[in-house]
Amino acid sequence: MEVVILPTAADCGRVVADVLAAAITGRKSGHRPTLGLATGSSPVLAYQELIRRHREDGLSFAGVRAFLLDEYVGLPADHPESYRSVIRREFTSHVDIPDRDVHGPDGTHPDPLVAAIEYEQLLRANGPVAVQLLGIGGNGHIGFNEPGSSLGSVTRVKTLTEQTRRDNARFFDRMEDVPRHVITQGLGTIGRAEHLLLTASGARKAAAVAAAVEGPLTASCPASVLQLHPHATVVIDEAAAAELERADYYRYTLEHKLPHQPY
Ligand code: GLP
């Protein structure tokens, strides 16, 4: 795992944007790249940077297919907080990725259990995702894989912890409006991506980041599954790095990165 510690969240946004941009510009001609997109506040600065590059530098996403990590169960697709709406508002509607190329679990399906199976099948048929962007919850979740999630899990319905519902209540008018159920890619599903790119900023994430990067591999910290992946990059600001024991080594490694060594 490569841990990239940068001074600010804006610096992290630029590096995350660099990795995503490289995945789409470095593709073989005729190949449609697949990106795994995440919602939440963590990736927002990267999305803003990609939108800027699209507008000012001509970065094109033509042909890209985007796959979401997760979705709330029961919110109408046009609800402003459905992840389908969020990703459109924060990113895809501002670049050349049409709605038909943005895929996610169907939170409006009459049977969420079936919707989960269908999304897993869609991912298997279209994968692997080239780069999967990830945030991390304060309790170490990725996607909506709450602590206790099987490290080999596939897309399924999960029940949110009360902590996650409280964390996400800021996006809703009332706590009662935060859905209890979600459909999320499993940890095994996420692990099929070619490159996992986790980003976090702020002191609120420091304990979860330390557990994910330096703690034991355990379902109690779902993000620790990155330790099993052959290509995982963690891009964090100084505040989120505050509890890492090997922070000095990560900074040293970054300083001495070979010029042609990609993230
Ligand atoms: C949410 C999402 C995750 C996200 C995480 C952190 O509940 N399901 O995909 O990474 O929690 O969110 P944020 O980046 O807003 O802190």
mmCIF file with all atom_site columns, N, CA and C in Angstrom, residues 40-94:
data_model
loop_
_atom_site.group_PDB
_atom_site.id
_atom_site.type_symbol
_atom_site.label_atom_id
_atom_site.label_alt_id
_atom_site.label_comp_id
_atom_site.label_asym_id
_atom_site.label_entity_id
_atom_site.label_seq_id
_atom_site.pdbx_PDB_ins_code
_atom_site.Cartn_x
_atom_site.Cartn_y
_atom_site.Cartn_z
_atom_site.occupancy
_atom_site.B_iso_or_equiv
_atom_site.pdbx_formal_charge
_atom_site.auth_seq_id
_atom_site.auth_comp_id
_atom_site.auth_asym_id
_atom_site.auth_atom_id
_atom_site.pdbx_PDB_model_num
ATOM 1   N N  . GLY A 1 40 ? -19.968 11.224 -0.939  1.00 0.00 ? 40 GLY A N  1
ATOM 2   C CA . GLY A 1 40 ? -19.444 11.713 0.336   1.00 0.00 ? 40 GLY A CA 1
ATOM 3   C C  . GLY A 1 40 ? -18.604 12.948 0.086   1.00 0.00 ? 40 GLY A C  1
ATOM 4   N N  . SER A 1 41 ? -18.137 13.563 1.155   1.00 0.00 ? 41 SER A N  1
ATOM 5   C CA . SER A 1 41 ? -17.389 14.811 0.982   1.00 0.00 ? 41 SER A CA 1
ATOM 6   C C  . SER A 1 41 ? -15.937 14.569 0.571   1.00 0.00 ? 41 SER A C  1
ATOM 7   N N  . SER A 1 42 ? -15.375 13.397 0.893   1.00 0.00 ? 42 SER A N  1
ATOM 8   C CA . SER A 1 42 ? -13.949 13.170 0.643   1.00 0.00 ? 42 SER A CA 1
ATOM 9   C C  . SER A 1 42 ? -13.520 13.372 -0.810  1.00 0.00 ? 42 SER A C  1
ATOM 10  N N  . PRO A 1 43 ? -14.272 12.866 -1.797  1.00 0.00 ? 43 PRO A N  1
ATOM 11  C CA . PRO A 1 43 ? -13.796 13.018 -3.177  1.00 0.00 ? 43 PRO A CA 1
ATOM 12  C C  . PRO A 1 43 ? -14.163 14.343 -3.847  1.00 0.00 ? 43 PRO A C  1
ATOM 13  N N  . VAL A 1 44 ? -14.881 15.212 -3.136  1.00 0.00 ? 44 VAL A N  1
ATOM 14  C CA . VAL A 1 44 ? -15.447 16.390 -3.805  1.00 0.00 ? 44 VAL A CA 1
ATOM 15  C C  . VAL A 1 44 ? -14.375 17.303 -4.419  1.00 0.00 ? 44 VAL A C  1
ATOM 16  N N  . LEU A 1 45 ? -13.269 17.516 -3.698  1.00 0.00 ? 45 LEU A N  1
ATOM 17  C CA . LEU A 1 45 ? -12.232 18.409 -4.242  1.00 0.00 ? 45 LEU A CA 1
ATOM 18  C C  . LEU A 1 45 ? -11.593 17.800 -5.493  1.00 0.00 ? 45 LEU A C  1
ATOM 19  N N  . ALA A 1 46 ? -11.472 16.470 -5.513  1.00 0.00 ? 46 ALA A N  1
ATOM 20  C CA . ALA A 1 46 ? -10.933 15.808 -6.720  1.00 0.00 ? 46 ALA A CA 1
ATOM 21  C C  . ALA A 1 46 ? -11.896 16.003 -7.894  1.00 0.00 ? 46 ALA A C  1
ATOM 22  N N  . TYR A 1 47 ? -13.198 15.853 -7.621  1.00 0.00 ? 47 TYR A N  1
ATOM 23  C CA . TYR A 1 47 ? -14.176 16.053 -8.697  1.00 0.00 ? 47 TYR A CA 1
ATOM 24  C C  . TYR A 1 47 ? -14.117 17.493 -9.207  1.00 0.00 ? 47 TYR A C  1
ATOM 25  N N  . GLN A 1 48 ? -13.979 18.452 -8.281  1.00 0.00 ? 48 GLN A N  1
ATOM 26  C CA . GLN A 1 48 ? -13.913 19.858 -8.712  1.00 0.00 ? 48 GLN A CA 1
ATOM 27  C C  . GLN A 1 48 ? -12.683 20.103 -9.586  1.00 0.00 ? 48 GLN A C  1
ATOM 28  N N  . GLU A 1 49 ? -11.572 19.440 -9.214  1.00 0.00 ? 49 GLU A N  1
ATOM 29  C CA . GLU A 1 49 ? -10.349 19.598 -10.002 1.00 0.00 ? 49 GLU A CA 1
ATOM 30  C C  . GLU A 1 49 ? -10.516 18.963 -11.395 1.00 0.00 ? 49 GLU A C  1
ATOM 31  N N  . LEU A 1 50 ? -11.171 17.816 -11.452 1.00 0.00 ? 50 LEU A N  1
ATOM 32  C CA . LEU A 1 50 ? -11.398 17.174 -12.761 1.00 0.00 ? 50 LEU A CA 1
ATOM 33  C C  . LEU A 1 50 ? -12.327 18.030 -13.627 1.00 0.00 ? 50 LEU A C  1
ATOM 34  N N  . ILE A 1 51 ? -13.341 18.636 -13.017 1.00 0.00 ? 51 ILE A N  1
ATOM 35  C CA . ILE A 1 51 ? -14.258 19.515 -13.757 1.00 0.00 ? 51 ILE A CA 1
ATOM 36  C C  . ILE A 1 51 ? -13.471 20.714 -14.303 1.00 0.00 ? 51 ILE A C  1
ATOM 37  N N  . ARG A 1 52 ? -12.579 21.250 -13.472 1.00 0.00 ? 52 ARG A N  1
ATOM 38  C CA . ARG A 1 52 ? -11.761 22.387 -13.931 1.00 0.00 ? 52 ARG A CA 1
ATOM 39  C C  . ARG A 1 52 ? -10.890 21.978 -15.129 1.00 0.00 ? 52 ARG A C  1
ATOM 40  N N  . ARG A 1 53 ? -10.283 20.788 -15.027 1.00 0.00 ? 53 ARG A N  1
ATOM 41  C CA . ARG A 1 53 ? -9.422  20.338 -16.137 1.00 0.00 ? 53 ARG A CA 1
ATOM 42  C C  . ARG A 1 53 ? -10.245 20.081 -17.397 1.00 0.00 ? 53 ARG A C  1
ATOM 43  N N  . HIS A 1 54 ? -11.474 19.603 -17.205 1.00 0.00 ? 54 HIS A N  1
ATOM 44  C CA . HIS A 1 54 ? -12.362 19.384 -18.355 1.00 0.00 ? 54 HIS A CA 1
ATOM 45  C C  . HIS A 1 54 ? -12.646 20.722 -19.036 1.00 0.00 ? 54 HIS A C  1
ATOM 46  N N  . ARG A 1 55 ? -12.964 21.738 -18.232 1.00 0.00 ? 55 ARG A N  1
ATOM 47  C CA . ARG A 1 55 ? -13.338 23.044 -18.797 1.00 0.00 ? 55 ARG A CA 1
ATOM 48  C C  . ARG A 1 55 ? -12.142 23.811 -19.344 1.00 0.00 ? 55 ARG A C  1
ATOM 49  N N  . GLU A 1 56 ? -11.035 23.765 -18.614 1.00 0.00 ? 56 GLU A N  1
ATOM 50  C CA . GLU A 1 56 ? -9.908  24.633 -18.979 1.00 0.00 ? 56 GLU A CA 1
ATOM 51  C C  . GLU A 1 56 ? -8.836  23.935 -19.804 1.00 0.00 ? 56 GLU A C  1
ATOM 52  N N  . ASP A 1 57 ? -8.652  22.628 -19.576 1.00 0.00 ? 57 ASP A N  1
ATOM 53  C CA . ASP A 1 57 ? -7.542  21.936 -20.247 1.00 0.00 ? 57 ASP A CA 1
ATOM 54  C C  . ASP A 1 57 ? -8.022  20.927 -21.283 1.00 0.00 ? 57 ASP A C  1
ATOM 55  N N  . GLY A 1 58 ? -9.331  20.822 -21.461 1.00 0.00 ? 58 GLY A N  1
ATOM 56  C CA . GLY A 1 58 ? -9.863  19.911 -22.474 1.00 0.00 ? 58 GLY A CA 1
ATOM 57  C C  . GLY A 1 58 ? -9.815  18.441 -22.082 1.00 0.00 ? 58 GLY A C  1
ATOM 58  N N  . LEU A 1 59 ? -9.669  18.139 -20.792 1.00 0.00 ? 59 LEU A N  1
ATOM 59  C CA . LEU A 1 59 ? -9.696  16.729 -20.370 1.00 0.00 ? 59 LEU A CA 1
ATOM 60  C C  . LEU A 1 59 ? -11.071 16.147 -20.709 1.00 0.00 ? 59 LEU A C  1
ATOM 61  N N  . SER A 1 60 ? -11.070 15.071 -21.492 1.00 0.00 ? 60 SER A N  1
ATOM 62  C CA . SER A 1 60 ? -12.347 14.477 -21.914 1.00 0.00 ? 60 SER A CA 1
ATOM 63  C C  . SER A 1 60 ? -12.572 13.123 -21.261 1.00 0.00 ? 60 SER A C  1
ATOM 64  N N  . PHE A 1 61 ? -13.815 12.910 -20.871 1.00 0.00 ? 61 PHE A N  1
ATOM 65  C CA . PHE A 1 61 ? -14.230 11.636 -20.263 1.00 0.00 ? 61 PHE A CA 1
ATOM 66  C C  . PHE A 1 61 ? -15.036 10.810 -21.260 1.00 0.00 ? 61 PHE A C  1
ATOM 67  N N  . ALA A 1 62 ? -14.985 11.194 -22.523 1.00 0.00 ? 62 ALA A N  1
ATOM 68  C CA . ALA A 1 62 ? -15.801 10.509 -23.531 1.00 0.00 ? 62 ALA A CA 1
ATOM 69  C C  . ALA A 1 62 ? -15.525 9.003  -23.484 1.00 0.00 ? 62 ALA A C  1
ATOM 70  N N  . GLY A 1 63 ? -16.581 8.230  -23.441 1.00 0.00 ? 63 GLY A N  1
ATOM 71  C CA . GLY A 1 63 ? -16.440 6.776  -23.435 1.00 0.00 ? 63 GLY A CA 1
ATOM 72  C C  . GLY A 1 63 ? -16.304 6.168  -22.054 1.00 0.00 ? 63 GLY A C  1
ATOM 73  N N  . VAL A 1 64 ? -16.093 7.006  -21.045 1.00 0.00 ? 64 VAL A N  1
ATOM 74  C CA . VAL A 1 64 ? -15.925 6.468  -19.680 1.00 0.00 ? 64 VAL A CA 1
ATOM 75  C C  . VAL A 1 64 ? -17.254 5.912  -19.171 1.00 0.00 ? 64 VAL A C  1
ATOM 76  N N  . ARG A 1 65 ? -17.187 4.767  -18.536 1.00 0.00 ? 65 ARG A N  1
ATOM 77  C CA . ARG A 1 65 ? -18.363 4.249  -17.830 1.00 0.00 ? 65 ARG A CA 1
ATOM 78  C C  . ARG A 1 65 ? -18.078 4.320  -16.340 1.00 0.00 ? 65 ARG A C  1
ATOM 79  N N  . ALA A 1 66 ? -19.050 4.863  -15.609 1.00 0.00 ? 66 ALA A N  1
ATOM 80  C CA . ALA A 1 66 ? -18.842 5.082  -14.174 1.00 0.00 ? 66 ALA A CA 1
ATOM 81  C C  . ALA A 1 66 ? -19.751 4.161  -13.376 1.00 0.00 ? 66 ALA A C  1
ATOM 82  N N  . PHE A 1 67 ? -19.196 3.604  -12.308 1.00 0.00 ? 67 PHE A N  1
ATOM 83  C CA . PHE A 1 67 ? -19.946 2.691  -11.436 1.00 0.00 ? 67 PHE A CA 1
ATOM 84  C C  . PHE A 1 67 ? -19.880 3.210  -10.006 1.00 0.00 ? 67 PHE A C  1
ATOM 85  N N  . LEU A 1 68 ? -21.047 3.366  -9.407  1.00 0.00 ? 68 LEU A N  1
ATOM 86  C CA . LEU A 1 68 ? -21.108 3.848  -8.020  1.00 0.00 ? 68 LEU A CA 1
ATOM 87  C C  . LEU A 1 68 ? -20.870 2.706  -7.038  1.00 0.00 ? 68 LEU A C  1
ATOM 88  N N  . LEU A 1 69 ? -20.397 3.087  -5.874  1.00 0.00 ? 69 LEU A N  1
ATOM 89  C CA . LEU A 1 69 ? -20.128 2.104  -4.820  1.00 0.00 ? 69 LEU A CA 1
ATOM 90  C C  . LEU A 1 69 ? -21.393 1.611  -4.148  1.00 0.00 ? 69 LEU A C  1
ATOM 91  N N  . ASP A 1 70 ? -22.332 2.542  -3.953  1.00 0.00 ? 70 ASP A N  1
ATOM 92  C CA . ASP A 1 70 ? -23.442 2.202  -3.055  1.00 0.00 ? 70 ASP A CA 1
ATOM 93  C C  . ASP A 1 70 ? -24.633 3.116  -3.308  1.00 0.00 ? 70 ASP A C  1
ATOM 94  N N  . GLU A 1 71 ? -25.744 2.800  -2.656  1.00 0.00 ? 71 GLU A N  1
ATOM 95  C CA . GLU A 1 71 ? -26.966 3.604  -2.809  1.00 0.00 ? 71 GLU A CA 1
ATOM 96  C C  . GLU A 1 71 ? -27.884 3.355  -1.616  1.00 0.00 ? 71 GLU A C  1
ATOM 97  N N  . TYR A 1 72 ? -28.617 4.385  -1.242  1.00 0.00 ? 72 TYR A N  1
ATOM 98  C CA . TYR A 1 72 ? -29.635 4.216  -0.209  1.00 0.00 ? 72 TYR A CA 1
ATOM 99  C C  . TYR A 1 72 ? -30.803 3.422  -0.771  1.00 0.00 ? 72 TYR A C  1
ATOM 100 N N  . VAL A 1 73 ? -31.429 2.631  0.081   1.00 0.00 ? 73 VAL A N  1
ATOM 101 C CA . VAL A 1 73 ? -32.654 1.924  -0.299  1.00 0.00 ? 73 VAL A CA 1
ATOM 102 C C  . VAL A 1 73 ? -33.839 2.820  0.038   1.00 0.00 ? 73 VAL A C  1
ATOM 103 N N  . GLY A 1 74 ? -34.708 2.971  -0.953  1.00 0.00 ? 74 GLY A N  1
ATOM 104 C CA . GLY A 1 74 ? -35.983 3.629  -0.677  1.00 0.00 ? 74 GLY A CA 1
ATOM 105 C C  . GLY A 1 74 ? -36.062 5.094  -1.055  1.00 0.00 ? 74 GLY A C  1
ATOM 106 N N  . LEU A 1 75 ? -34.930 5.723  -1.386  1.00 0.00 ? 75 LEU A N  1
ATOM 107 C CA . LEU A 1 75 ? -35.037 7.108  -1.843  1.00 0.00 ? 75 LEU A CA 1
ATOM 108 C C  . LEU A 1 75 ? -35.381 7.094  -3.320  1.00 0.00 ? 75 LEU A C  1
ATOM 109 N N  . PRO A 1 76 ? -36.316 7.928  -3.754  1.00 0.00 ? 76 PRO A N  1
ATOM 110 C CA . PRO A 1 76 ? -36.585 7.996  -5.193  1.00 0.00 ? 76 PRO A CA 1
ATOM 111 C C  . PRO A 1 76 ? -35.304 8.407  -5.935  1.00 0.00 ? 76 PRO A C  1
ATOM 112 N N  . ALA A 1 77 ? -35.124 7.921  -7.171  1.00 0.00 ? 77 ALA A N  1
ATOM 113 C CA . ALA A 1 77 ? -33.876 8.185  -7.913  1.00 0.00 ? 77 ALA A CA 1
ATOM 114 C C  . ALA A 1 77 ? -33.602 9.688  -8.022  1.00 0.00 ? 77 ALA A C  1
ATOM 115 N N  . ASP A 1 78 ? -34.672 10.506 -8.074  1.00 0.00 ? 78 ASP A N  1
ATOM 116 C CA . ASP A 1 78 ? -34.456 11.952 -8.223  1.00 0.00 ? 78 ASP A CA 1
ATOM 117 C C  . ASP A 1 78 ? -34.389 12.676 -6.869  1.00 0.00 ? 78 ASP A C  1
ATOM 118 N N  . HIS A 1 79 ? -34.384 11.928 -5.773  1.00 0.00 ? 79 HIS A N  1
ATOM 119 C CA . HIS A 1 79 ? -34.210 12.552 -4.456  1.00 0.00 ? 79 HIS A CA 1
ATOM 120 C C  . HIS A 1 79 ? -32.812 13.193 -4.434  1.00 0.00 ? 79 HIS A C  1
ATOM 121 N N  . PRO A 1 80 ? -32.690 14.421 -3.929  1.00 0.00 ? 80 PRO A N  1
ATOM 122 C CA . PRO A 1 80 ? -31.378 15.096 -3.996  1.00 0.00 ? 80 PRO A CA 1
ATOM 123 C C  . PRO A 1 80 ? -30.257 14.349 -3.276  1.00 0.00 ? 80 PRO A C  1
ATOM 124 N N  . GLU A 1 81 ? -30.600 13.474 -2.319  1.00 0.00 ? 81 GLU A N  1
ATOM 125 C CA . GLU A 1 81 ? -29.554 12.758 -1.589  1.00 0.00 ? 81 GLU A CA 1
ATOM 126 C C  . GLU A 1 81 ? -29.358 11.323 -2.048  1.00 0.00 ? 81 GLU A C  1
ATOM 127 N N  . SER A 1 82 ? -30.124 10.886 -3.063  1.00 0.00 ? 82 SER A N  1
ATOM 128 C CA . SER A 1 82 ? -29.786 9.567  -3.614  1.00 0.00 ? 82 SER A CA 1
ATOM 129 C C  . SER A 1 82 ? -28.388 9.713  -4.211  1.00 0.00 ? 82 SER A C  1
ATOM 130 N N  . TYR A 1 83 ? -27.565 8.669  -4.109  1.00 0.00 ? 83 TYR A N  1
ATOM 131 C CA . TYR A 1 83 ? -26.191 8.808  -4.579  1.00 0.00 ? 83 TYR A CA 1
ATOM 132 C C  . TYR A 1 83 ? -26.146 9.027  -6.089  1.00 0.00 ? 83 TYR A C  1
ATOM 133 N N  . ARG A 1 84 ? -27.170 8.542  -6.769  1.00 0.00 ? 84 ARG A N  1
ATOM 134 C CA . ARG A 1 84 ? -27.266 8.802  -8.209  1.00 0.00 ? 84 ARG A CA 1
ATOM 135 C C  . ARG A 1 84 ? -27.371 10.314 -8.462  1.00 0.00 ? 84 ARG A C  1
ATOM 136 N N  . SER A 1 85 ? -28.208 10.994 -7.661  1.00 0.00 ? 85 SER A N  1
ATOM 137 C CA . SER A 1 85 ? -28.347 12.455 -7.811  1.00 0.00 ? 85 SER A CA 1
ATOM 138 C C  . SER A 1 85 ? -27.079 13.171 -7.365  1.00 0.00 ? 85 SER A C  1
ATOM 139 N N  . VAL A 1 86 ? -26.482 12.687 -6.270  1.00 0.00 ? 86 VAL A N  1
ATOM 140 C CA . VAL A 1 86 ? -25.306 13.364 -5.727  1.00 0.00 ? 86 VAL A CA 1
ATOM 141 C C  . VAL A 1 86 ? -24.163 13.338 -6.747  1.00 0.00 ? 86 VAL A C  1
ATOM 142 N N  . ILE A 1 87 ? -23.916 12.170 -7.351  1.00 0.00 ? 87 ILE A N  1
ATOM 143 C CA . ILE A 1 87 ? -22.759 12.073 -8.258  1.00 0.00 ? 87 ILE A CA 1
ATOM 144 C C  . ILE A 1 87 ? -22.990 12.920 -9.512  1.00 0.00 ? 87 ILE A C  1
ATOM 145 N N  . ARG A 1 88 ? -24.255 13.000 -9.914  1.00 0.00 ? 88 ARG A N  1
ATOM 146 C CA . ARG A 1 88 ? -24.587 13.838 -11.074 1.00 0.00 ? 88 ARG A CA 1
ATOM 147 C C  . ARG A 1 88 ? -24.337 15.314 -10.729 1.00 0.00 ? 88 ARG A C  1
ATOM 148 N N  . ARG A 1 89 ? -24.809 15.707 -9.545  1.00 0.00 ? 89 ARG A N  1
ATOM 149 C CA . ARG A 1 89 ? -24.679 17.115 -9.130  1.00 0.00 ? 89 ARG A CA 1
ATOM 150 C C  . ARG A 1 89 ? -23.215 17.495 -8.883  1.00 0.00 ? 89 ARG A C  1
ATOM 151 N N  . GLU A 1 90 ? -22.460 16.566 -8.246  1.00 0.00 ? 90 GLU A N  1
ATOM 152 C CA . GLU A 1 90 ? -21.088 16.912 -7.858  1.00 0.00 ? 90 GLU A CA 1
ATOM 153 C C  . GLU A 1 90 ? -20.090 16.742 -9.001  1.00 0.00 ? 90 GLU A C  1
ATOM 154 N N  . PHE A 1 91 ? -20.420 15.855 -9.947  1.00 0.00 ? 91 PHE A N  1
ATOM 155 C CA . PHE A 1 91 ? -19.380 15.524 -10.931 1.00 0.00 ? 91 PHE A CA 1
ATOM 156 C C  . PHE A 1 91 ? -19.884 15.293 -12.358 1.00 0.00 ? 91 PHE A C  1
ATOM 157 N N  . THR A 1 92 ? -20.637 14.215 -12.578 1.00 0.00 ? 92 THR A N  1
ATOM 158 C CA . THR A 1 92 ? -20.799 13.757 -13.967 1.00 0.00 ? 92 THR A CA 1
ATOM 159 C C  . THR A 1 92 ? -21.541 14.738 -14.865 1.00 0.00 ? 92 THR A C  1
ATOM 160 N N  . SER A 1 93 ? -22.489 15.519 -14.305 1.00 0.00 ? 93 SER A N  1
ATOM 161 C CA . SER A 1 93 ? -23.232 16.446 -15.174 1.00 0.00 ? 93 SER A CA 1
ATOM 162 C C  . SER A 1 93 ? -22.352 17.611 -15.625 1.00 0.00 ? 93 SER A C  1
ATOM 163 N N  . HIS A 1 94 ? -21.189 17.781 -14.977 1.00 0.00 ? 94 HIS A N  1
ATOM 164 C CA . HIS A 1 94 ? -20.309 18.898 -15.331 1.00 0.00 ? 94 HIS A CA 1
ATOM 165 C C  . HIS A 1 94 ? -19.217 18.486 -16.323 1.00 0.00 ? 94 HIS A C  1
#
